[in-house]
mmCIF file of C-alpha atoms in Angstrom:
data_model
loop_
_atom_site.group_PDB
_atom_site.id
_atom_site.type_symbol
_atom_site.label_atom_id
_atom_site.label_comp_id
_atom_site.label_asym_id
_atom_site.label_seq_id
_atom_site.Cartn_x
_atom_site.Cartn_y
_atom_site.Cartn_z
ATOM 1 C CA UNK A 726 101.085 129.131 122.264
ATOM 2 C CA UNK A 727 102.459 126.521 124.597
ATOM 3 C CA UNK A 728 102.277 129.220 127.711
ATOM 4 C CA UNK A 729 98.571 130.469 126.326
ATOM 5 C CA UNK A 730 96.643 127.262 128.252
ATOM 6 C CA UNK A 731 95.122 126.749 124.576
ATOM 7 C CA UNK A 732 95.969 122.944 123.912
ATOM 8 C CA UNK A 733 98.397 122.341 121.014
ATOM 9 C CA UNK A 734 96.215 120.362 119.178
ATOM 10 C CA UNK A 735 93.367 123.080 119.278
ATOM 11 C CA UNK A 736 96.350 125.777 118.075
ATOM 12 C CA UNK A 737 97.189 123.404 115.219
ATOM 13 C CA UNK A 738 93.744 123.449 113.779
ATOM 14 C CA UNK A 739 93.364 126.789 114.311
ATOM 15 C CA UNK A 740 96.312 128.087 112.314
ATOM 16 C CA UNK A 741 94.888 125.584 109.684
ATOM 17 C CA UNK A 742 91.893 127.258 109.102
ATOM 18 C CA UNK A 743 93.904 130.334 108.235
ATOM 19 C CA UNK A 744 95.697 128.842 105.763
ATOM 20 C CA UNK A 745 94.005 130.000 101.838
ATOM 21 C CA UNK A 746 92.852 127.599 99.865
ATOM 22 C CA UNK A 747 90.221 129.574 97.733
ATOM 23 C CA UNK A 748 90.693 133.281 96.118
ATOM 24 C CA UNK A 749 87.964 134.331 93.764
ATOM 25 C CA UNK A 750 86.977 130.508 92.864
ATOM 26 C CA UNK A 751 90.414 129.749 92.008
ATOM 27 C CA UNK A 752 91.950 127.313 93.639
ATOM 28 C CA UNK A 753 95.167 128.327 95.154
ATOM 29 C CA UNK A 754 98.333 126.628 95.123
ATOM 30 C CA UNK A 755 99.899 128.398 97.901
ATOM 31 C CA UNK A 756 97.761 125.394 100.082
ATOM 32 C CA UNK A 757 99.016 122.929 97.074
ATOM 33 C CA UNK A 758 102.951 123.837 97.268
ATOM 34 C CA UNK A 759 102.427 123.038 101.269
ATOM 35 C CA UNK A 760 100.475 120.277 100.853
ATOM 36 C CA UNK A 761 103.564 119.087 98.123
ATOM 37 C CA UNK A 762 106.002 119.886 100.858
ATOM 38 C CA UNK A 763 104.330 118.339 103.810
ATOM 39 C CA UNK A 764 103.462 114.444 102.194
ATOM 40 C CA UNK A 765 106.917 112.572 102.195
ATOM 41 C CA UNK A 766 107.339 113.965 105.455
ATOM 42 C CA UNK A 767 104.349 112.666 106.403
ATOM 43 C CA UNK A 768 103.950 109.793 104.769
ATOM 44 C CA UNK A 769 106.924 108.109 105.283
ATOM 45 C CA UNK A 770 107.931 109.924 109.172
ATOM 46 C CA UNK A 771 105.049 110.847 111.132
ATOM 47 C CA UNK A 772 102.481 108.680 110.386
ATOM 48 C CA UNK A 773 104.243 105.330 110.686
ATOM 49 C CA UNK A 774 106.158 107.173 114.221
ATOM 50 C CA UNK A 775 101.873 107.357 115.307
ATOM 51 C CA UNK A 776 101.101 103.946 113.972
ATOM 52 C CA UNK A 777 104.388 102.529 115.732
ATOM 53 C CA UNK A 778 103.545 104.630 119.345
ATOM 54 C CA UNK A 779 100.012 103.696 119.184
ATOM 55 C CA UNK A 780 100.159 99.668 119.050
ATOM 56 C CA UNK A 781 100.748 99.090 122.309
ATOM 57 C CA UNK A 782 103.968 97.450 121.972
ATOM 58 C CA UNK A 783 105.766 97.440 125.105
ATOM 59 C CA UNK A 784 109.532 97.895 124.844
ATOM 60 C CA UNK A 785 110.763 97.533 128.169
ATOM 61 C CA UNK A 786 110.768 93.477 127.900
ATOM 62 C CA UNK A 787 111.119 93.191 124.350
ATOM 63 C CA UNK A 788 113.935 90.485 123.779
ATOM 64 C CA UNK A 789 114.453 89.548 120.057
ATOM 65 C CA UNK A 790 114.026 85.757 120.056
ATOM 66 C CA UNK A 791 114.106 85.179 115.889
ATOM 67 C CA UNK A 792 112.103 85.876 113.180
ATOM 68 C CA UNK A 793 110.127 82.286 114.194
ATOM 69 C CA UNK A 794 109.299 83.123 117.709
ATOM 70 C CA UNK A 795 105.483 82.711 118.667
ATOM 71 C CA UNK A 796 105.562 86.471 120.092
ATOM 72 C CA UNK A 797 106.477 87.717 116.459
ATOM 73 C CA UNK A 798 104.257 85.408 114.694
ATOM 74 C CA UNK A 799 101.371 86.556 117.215
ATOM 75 C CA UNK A 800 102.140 90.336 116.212
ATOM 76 C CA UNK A 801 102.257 89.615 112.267
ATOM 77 C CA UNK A 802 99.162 87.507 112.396
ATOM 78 C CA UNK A 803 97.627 90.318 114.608
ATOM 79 C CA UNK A 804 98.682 93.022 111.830
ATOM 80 C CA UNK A 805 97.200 90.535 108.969
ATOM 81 C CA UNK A 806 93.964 89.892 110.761
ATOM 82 C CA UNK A 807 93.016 93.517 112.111
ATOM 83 C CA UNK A 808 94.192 95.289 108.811
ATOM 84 C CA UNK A 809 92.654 92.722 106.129
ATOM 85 C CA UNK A 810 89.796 90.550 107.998
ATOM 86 C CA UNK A 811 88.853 93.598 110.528
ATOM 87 C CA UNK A 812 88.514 95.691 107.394
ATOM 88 C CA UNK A 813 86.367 94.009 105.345
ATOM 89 C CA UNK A 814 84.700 92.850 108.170
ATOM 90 C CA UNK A 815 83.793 96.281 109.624
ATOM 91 C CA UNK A 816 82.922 97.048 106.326
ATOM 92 C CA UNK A 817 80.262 94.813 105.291
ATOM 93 C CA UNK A 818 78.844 94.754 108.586
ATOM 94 C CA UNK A 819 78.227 98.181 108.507
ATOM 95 C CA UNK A 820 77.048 98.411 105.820
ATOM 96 C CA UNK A 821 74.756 95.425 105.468
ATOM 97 C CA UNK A 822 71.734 96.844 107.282
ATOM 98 C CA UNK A 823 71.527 99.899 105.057
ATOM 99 C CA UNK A 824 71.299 98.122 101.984
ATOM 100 C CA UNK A 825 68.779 95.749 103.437
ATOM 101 C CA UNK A 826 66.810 99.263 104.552
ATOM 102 C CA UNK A 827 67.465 100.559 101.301
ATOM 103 C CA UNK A 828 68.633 103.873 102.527
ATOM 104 C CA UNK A 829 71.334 103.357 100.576
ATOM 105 C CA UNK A 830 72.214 105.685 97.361
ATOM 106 C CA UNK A 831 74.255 103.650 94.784
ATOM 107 C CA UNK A 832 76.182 105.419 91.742
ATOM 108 C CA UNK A 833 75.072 105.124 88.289
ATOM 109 C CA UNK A 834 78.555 103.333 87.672
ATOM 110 C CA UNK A 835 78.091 100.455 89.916
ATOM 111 C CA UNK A 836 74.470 99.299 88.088
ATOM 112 C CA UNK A 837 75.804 100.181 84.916
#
C-alpha cells in the first residue's frame, strides 16, 4: 500500500472497517481477542511514544541541569496545569452555556 499513492493513515482505517465485529447479533470475539492483543501494546508503547513526539520538546539543546532546574519545573508545572486546570477548565466552559440554554439532557441518575 505504501507504492498505491493511498496515504497510510487512509489504508489503516480502511482495513479497519473490514475487520468483524457483528455476525447474526452476536458479538464476535474475533474483534475482542485483537482488541486483547493490541492494549498493552498500546497502552504502555505507542501512545506515550505519540504523547512524547507530540510535546514539542526539542532535544537538540536539551542539557540535564537537575531535577530543580527552572526548565524542568516549567515542563512539570506545564504538564500539571494543561492536564488538570485545562481540563476542567475546557470542561465547564463548554459546557456552561448549554445548561444555561437548557439544551442540555441530564440522566435520571444525576437528579436522583
Amino acid at each position: 500500500m505504501v507504492e498505491s499513492g493511498i496515504h497510510d493513515t487512509l489504508c489503516r482505517a480502511i482495513i479497519a472497517l473490514f475487520i468483524p465485529v457483528n455476525i447474526k447479533g452476536e458479538f464476535n470475539t474475533s474483534f475482542k481477542k485483537l482488541e486483547n492483543l493490541t492494549r498493552p501494546f498500546v497502552n504502555y508503547f505507542i501512545l506515550p511514544l505519540f504523547v512524547f513526539m507530540n510535546s514539542g520538546i526539542l532535544l537538540e539543546n536539551f542539557a540535564f541541569k537537575g531535577i530543580c532546574s527552572n526548565s524542568i519545573l516549567a515542563l512539570i508545572y506545564g504538564i500539571i496545569f494543561g492536564l488538570f486546570v485545562g481540563k476542567q477548565l475546557g470542561i465547564m466552559l463548554f459546557s456552561y452555556p448549554f445548561v444555561k440554554l437548557n439544551s442540555v439532557i441530564y440522566q435520571v441518575i444525576l437528579h436522583g
